[in-house]
Short mmCIF file of C-alpha atoms in Angstrom, two decimals:
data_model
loop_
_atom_site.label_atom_id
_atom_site.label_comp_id
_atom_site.label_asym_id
_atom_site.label_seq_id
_atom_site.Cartn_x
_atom_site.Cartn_y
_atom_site.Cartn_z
CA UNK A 236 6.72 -16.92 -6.06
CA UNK A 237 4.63 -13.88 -6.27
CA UNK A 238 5.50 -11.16 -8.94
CA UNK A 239 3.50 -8.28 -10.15
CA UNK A 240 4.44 -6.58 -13.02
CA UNK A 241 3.47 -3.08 -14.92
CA UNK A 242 4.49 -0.66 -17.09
CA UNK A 243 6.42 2.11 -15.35
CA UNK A 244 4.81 5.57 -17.55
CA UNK A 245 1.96 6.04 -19.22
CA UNK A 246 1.19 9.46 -20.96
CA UNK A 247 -2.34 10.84 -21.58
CA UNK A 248 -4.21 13.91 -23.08
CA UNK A 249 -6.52 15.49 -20.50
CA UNK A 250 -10.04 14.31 -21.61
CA UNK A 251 -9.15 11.14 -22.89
CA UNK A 252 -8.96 7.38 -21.19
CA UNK A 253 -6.03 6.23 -19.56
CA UNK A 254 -5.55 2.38 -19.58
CA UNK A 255 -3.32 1.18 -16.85
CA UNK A 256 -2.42 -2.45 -17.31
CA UNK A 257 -0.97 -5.01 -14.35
CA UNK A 258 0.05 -8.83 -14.65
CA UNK A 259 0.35 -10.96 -11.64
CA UNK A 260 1.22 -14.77 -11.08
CA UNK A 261 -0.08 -15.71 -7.92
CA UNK A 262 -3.25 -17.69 -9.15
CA UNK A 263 -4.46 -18.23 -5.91
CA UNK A 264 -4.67 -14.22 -4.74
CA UNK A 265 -7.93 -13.25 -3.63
CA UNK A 266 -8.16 -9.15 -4.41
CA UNK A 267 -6.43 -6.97 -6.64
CA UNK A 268 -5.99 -3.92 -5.88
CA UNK A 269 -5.11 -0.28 -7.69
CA UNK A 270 -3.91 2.11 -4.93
CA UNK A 271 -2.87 5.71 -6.21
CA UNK A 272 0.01 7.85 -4.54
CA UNK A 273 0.59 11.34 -4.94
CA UNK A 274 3.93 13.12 -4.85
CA UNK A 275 4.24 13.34 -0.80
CA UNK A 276 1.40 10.99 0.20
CA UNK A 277 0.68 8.01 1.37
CA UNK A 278 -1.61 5.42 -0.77
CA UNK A 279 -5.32 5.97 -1.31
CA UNK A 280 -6.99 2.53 -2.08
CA UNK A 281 -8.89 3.49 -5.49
CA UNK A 282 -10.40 0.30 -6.23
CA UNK A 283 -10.19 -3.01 -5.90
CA UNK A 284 -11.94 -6.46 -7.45
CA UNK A 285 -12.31 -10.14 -6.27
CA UNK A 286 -10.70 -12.78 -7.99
CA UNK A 287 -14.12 -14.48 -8.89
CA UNK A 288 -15.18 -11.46 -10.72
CA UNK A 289 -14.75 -9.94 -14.26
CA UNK A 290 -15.44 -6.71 -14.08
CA UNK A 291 -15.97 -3.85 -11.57
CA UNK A 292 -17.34 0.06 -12.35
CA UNK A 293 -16.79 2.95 -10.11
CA UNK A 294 -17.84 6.47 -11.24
CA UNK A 295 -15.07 7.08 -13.74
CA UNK A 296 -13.38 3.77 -12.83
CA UNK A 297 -13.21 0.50 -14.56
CA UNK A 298 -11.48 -2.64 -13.47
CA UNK A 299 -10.91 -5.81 -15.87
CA UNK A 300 -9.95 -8.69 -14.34
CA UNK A 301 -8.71 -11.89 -17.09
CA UNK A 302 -8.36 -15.00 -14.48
CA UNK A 303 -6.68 -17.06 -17.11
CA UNK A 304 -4.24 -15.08 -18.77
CA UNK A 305 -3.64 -13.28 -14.91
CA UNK A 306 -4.51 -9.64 -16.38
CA UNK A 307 -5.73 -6.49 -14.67
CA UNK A 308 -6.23 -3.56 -15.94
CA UNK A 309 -7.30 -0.01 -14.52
CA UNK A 310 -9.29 2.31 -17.21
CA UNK A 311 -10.13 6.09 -15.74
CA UNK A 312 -12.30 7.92 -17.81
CA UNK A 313 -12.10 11.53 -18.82
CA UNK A 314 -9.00 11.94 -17.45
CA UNK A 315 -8.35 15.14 -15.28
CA UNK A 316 -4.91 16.62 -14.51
CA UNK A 317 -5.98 15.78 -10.40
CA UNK A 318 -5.53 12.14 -12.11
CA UNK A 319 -1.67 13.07 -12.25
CA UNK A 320 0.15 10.40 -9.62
CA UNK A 321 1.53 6.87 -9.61
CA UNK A 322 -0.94 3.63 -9.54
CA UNK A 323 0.13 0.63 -8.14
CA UNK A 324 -1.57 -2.78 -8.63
CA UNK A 325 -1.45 -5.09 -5.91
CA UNK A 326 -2.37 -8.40 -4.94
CA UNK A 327 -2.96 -10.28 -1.33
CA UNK A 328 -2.35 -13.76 -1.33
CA UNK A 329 -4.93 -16.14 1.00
CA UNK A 330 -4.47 -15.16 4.41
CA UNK A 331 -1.55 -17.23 6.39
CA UNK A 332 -2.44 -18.32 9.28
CA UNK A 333 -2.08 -15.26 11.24
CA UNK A 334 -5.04 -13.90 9.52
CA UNK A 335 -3.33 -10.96 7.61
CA UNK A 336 -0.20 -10.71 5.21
CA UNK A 337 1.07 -8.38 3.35
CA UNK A 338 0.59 -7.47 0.02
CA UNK A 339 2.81 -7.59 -3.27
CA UNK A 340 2.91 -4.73 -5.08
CA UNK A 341 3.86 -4.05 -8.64
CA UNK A 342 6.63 -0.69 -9.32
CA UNK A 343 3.99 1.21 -10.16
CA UNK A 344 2.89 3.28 -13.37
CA UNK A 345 3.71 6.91 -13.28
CA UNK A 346 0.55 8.70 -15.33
CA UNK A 347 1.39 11.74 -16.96
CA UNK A 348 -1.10 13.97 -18.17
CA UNK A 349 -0.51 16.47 -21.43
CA UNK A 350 -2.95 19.34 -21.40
CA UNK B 44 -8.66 12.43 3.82
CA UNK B 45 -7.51 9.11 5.46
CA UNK B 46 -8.96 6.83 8.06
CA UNK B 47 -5.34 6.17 9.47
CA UNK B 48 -3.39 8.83 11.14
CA UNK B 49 0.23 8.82 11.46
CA UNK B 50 2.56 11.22 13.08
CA UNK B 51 4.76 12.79 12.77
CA UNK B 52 4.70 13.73 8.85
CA UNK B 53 8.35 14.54 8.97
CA UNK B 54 11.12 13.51 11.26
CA UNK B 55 14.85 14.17 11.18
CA UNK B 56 17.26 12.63 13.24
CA UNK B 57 20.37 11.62 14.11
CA UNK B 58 22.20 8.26 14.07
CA UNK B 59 22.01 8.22 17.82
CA UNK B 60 18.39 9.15 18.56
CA UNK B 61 15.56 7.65 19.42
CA UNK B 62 12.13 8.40 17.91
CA UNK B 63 8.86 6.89 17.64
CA UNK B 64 6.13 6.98 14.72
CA UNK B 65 3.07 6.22 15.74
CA UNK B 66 -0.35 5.03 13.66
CA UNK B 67 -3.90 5.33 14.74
CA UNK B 68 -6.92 4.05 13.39
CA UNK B 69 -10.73 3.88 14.69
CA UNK B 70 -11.98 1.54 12.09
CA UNK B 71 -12.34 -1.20 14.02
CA UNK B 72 -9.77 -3.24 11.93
CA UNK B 73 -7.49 -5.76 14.18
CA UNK B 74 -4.78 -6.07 11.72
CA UNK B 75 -2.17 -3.45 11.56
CA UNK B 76 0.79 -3.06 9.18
CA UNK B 77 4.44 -1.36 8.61
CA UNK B 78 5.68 -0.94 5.25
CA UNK B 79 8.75 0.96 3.98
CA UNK B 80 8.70 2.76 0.92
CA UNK B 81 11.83 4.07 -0.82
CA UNK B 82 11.98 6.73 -3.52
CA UNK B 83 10.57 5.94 -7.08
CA UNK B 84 9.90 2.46 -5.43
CA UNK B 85 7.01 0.26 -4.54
CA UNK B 86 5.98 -0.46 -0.81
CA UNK B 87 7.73 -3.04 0.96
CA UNK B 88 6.45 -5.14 4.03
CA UNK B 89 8.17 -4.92 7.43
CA UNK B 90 5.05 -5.97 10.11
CA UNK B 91 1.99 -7.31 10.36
CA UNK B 92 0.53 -7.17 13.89
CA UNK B 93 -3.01 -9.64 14.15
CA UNK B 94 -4.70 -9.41 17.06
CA UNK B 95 -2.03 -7.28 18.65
CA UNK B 96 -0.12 -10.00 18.26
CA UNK B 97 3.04 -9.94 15.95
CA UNK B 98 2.08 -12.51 13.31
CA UNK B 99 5.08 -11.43 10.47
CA UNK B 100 8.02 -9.85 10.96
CA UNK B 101 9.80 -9.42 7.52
CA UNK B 102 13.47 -10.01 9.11
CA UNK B 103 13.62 -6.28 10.07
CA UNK B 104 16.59 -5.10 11.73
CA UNK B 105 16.51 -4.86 15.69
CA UNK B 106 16.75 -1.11 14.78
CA UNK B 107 13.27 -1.69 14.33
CA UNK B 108 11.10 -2.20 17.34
CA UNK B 109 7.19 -2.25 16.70
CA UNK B 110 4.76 -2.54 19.65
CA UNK B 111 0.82 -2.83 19.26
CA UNK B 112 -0.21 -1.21 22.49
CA UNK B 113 -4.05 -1.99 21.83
CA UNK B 114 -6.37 -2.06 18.95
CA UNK B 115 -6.68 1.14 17.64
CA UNK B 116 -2.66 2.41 18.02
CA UNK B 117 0.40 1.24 16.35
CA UNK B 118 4.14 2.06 17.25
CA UNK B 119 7.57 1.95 15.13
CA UNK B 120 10.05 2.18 18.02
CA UNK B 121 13.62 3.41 16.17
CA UNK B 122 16.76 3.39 17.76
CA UNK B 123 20.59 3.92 16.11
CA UNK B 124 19.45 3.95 12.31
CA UNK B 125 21.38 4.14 9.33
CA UNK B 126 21.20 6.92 6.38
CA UNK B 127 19.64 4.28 4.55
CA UNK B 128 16.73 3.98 6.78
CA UNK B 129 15.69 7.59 5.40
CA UNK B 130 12.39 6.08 3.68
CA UNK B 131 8.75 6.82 3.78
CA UNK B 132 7.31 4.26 6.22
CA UNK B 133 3.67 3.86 5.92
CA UNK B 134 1.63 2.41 8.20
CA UNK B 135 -2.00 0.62 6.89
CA UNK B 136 -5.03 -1.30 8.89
CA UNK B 137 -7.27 -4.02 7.71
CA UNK B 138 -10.19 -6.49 8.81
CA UNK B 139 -8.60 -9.93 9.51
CA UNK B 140 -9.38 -12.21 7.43
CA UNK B 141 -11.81 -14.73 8.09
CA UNK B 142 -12.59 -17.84 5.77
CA UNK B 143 -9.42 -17.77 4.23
CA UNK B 144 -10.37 -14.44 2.57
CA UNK B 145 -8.00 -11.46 3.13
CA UNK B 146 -9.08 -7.96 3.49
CA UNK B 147 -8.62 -4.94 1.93
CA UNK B 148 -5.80 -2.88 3.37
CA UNK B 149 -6.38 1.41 3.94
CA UNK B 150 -3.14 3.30 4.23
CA UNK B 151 -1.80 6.62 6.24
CA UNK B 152 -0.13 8.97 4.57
CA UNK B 153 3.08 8.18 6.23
CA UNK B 154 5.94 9.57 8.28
CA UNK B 155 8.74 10.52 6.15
CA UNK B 156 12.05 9.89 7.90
CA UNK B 157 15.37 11.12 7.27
CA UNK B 158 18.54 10.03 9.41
CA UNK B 159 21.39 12.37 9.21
#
């Protein structure tokens, strides 16, 4: 079965790097995602990485993707108190025959920014 | 600001009404998607249209009626809910997968629904 795990809080000083870490099972998922949510919203998609790939930079975003020991992890530079929300890793499985399923989130990791 | 619209953004009602959400999207995507998120809690599947077509239904309560009138638009047809039915429910759009590859999914920013 599918699981994805994280940590549920991580707290930061504004200007340093907050490290967001996810584990997942399902060895045969294609992407990984990191959504963020803010209080009210719906889910932005922030980044995501394909499971052939190691690594992934956007701007202040960094993605790590470990195949073997089924790690992902989220790093956002010079963190900013706009950075306040809650980031969810997810993962999609190989499509079912339908063409699209849906994907399995983890509970999310609440990031708390000190000033 | 997001690709997929959903209205209302707030919606109150009764045990005895009946209300629709709706979701648009003009990405082209053909793969549209109901999730229900509860507070402090992750998303959680209830439809994936293909197509459409209905290809997943996540044993959703009749309460629950979704209809995929064409491409672009995306109903949740709700009739005689329960208080715990008051969720978020967020509607997202992808490409379908082709060669066994699935897509990235882009989310609204939901309809939050209360039932009194």
């Amino acid at each position: 079965g599918e699981d994805v795990e994280q940590s549920l809080f991580l707290s930061v000083r504004e200007g340093d790097s907050s490290v967001i870490n996810c584990t997942y099972t399902d060895s045969s998922s294609t992407y990984l995602y990191w959504y963020k949510q803010e209080p009210g919203a719906g889910l932005q998609l922030l980044t995501y990485i394909f499971s052939n790939m190691d690594m992934k930079q956007d701007q202040r975003l960094t993605v790590l993707l470990n195949k073997k020991d089924k790690h992902l992890s989220l790093r956002i530079a010079d963190t900013q108190t706009g950075d306040s929300a809650i980031y969810f890793c997810a993962e999609s499985p190989p499509y079912s025959g339908g063409g699209a399923d849906g994907l399995t989130f983890g509970k999310g990791t609440h990031l708390i920014i000190q000033p | 600001d997001t690709e997929v619209t959903q209205t209302p953004k707030h919606l109150v009602m009764g045990m005895t009404n009946k209300k629709s959400l709706k979701c648009e999207q003009h990405m082209g995507h053909r793969a549209m998607y109901w999730y229900k998120q509860k507070a402090k809690k992750p998303p959680e599947l209830m439809f994936v249209y293909s197509y459409e077509k209905l290809s997943i239904n996540e044993s959703v309560p009749s309460r629950f009626s979704p209809e995929c009138p064409n491409s672009s638009l995306l109903n949740l047809h709700l009739h005689a809910l329960q208080p715990e039915d008051s969720a978020l429910y967020l509607c997202a759009s992808s490409q379908v997968a082709g060669s066994g590859i699935s897509q990235p999914q882009h989310f609204g920013d939901g309809t939050r629904l209360s039932i009194l």
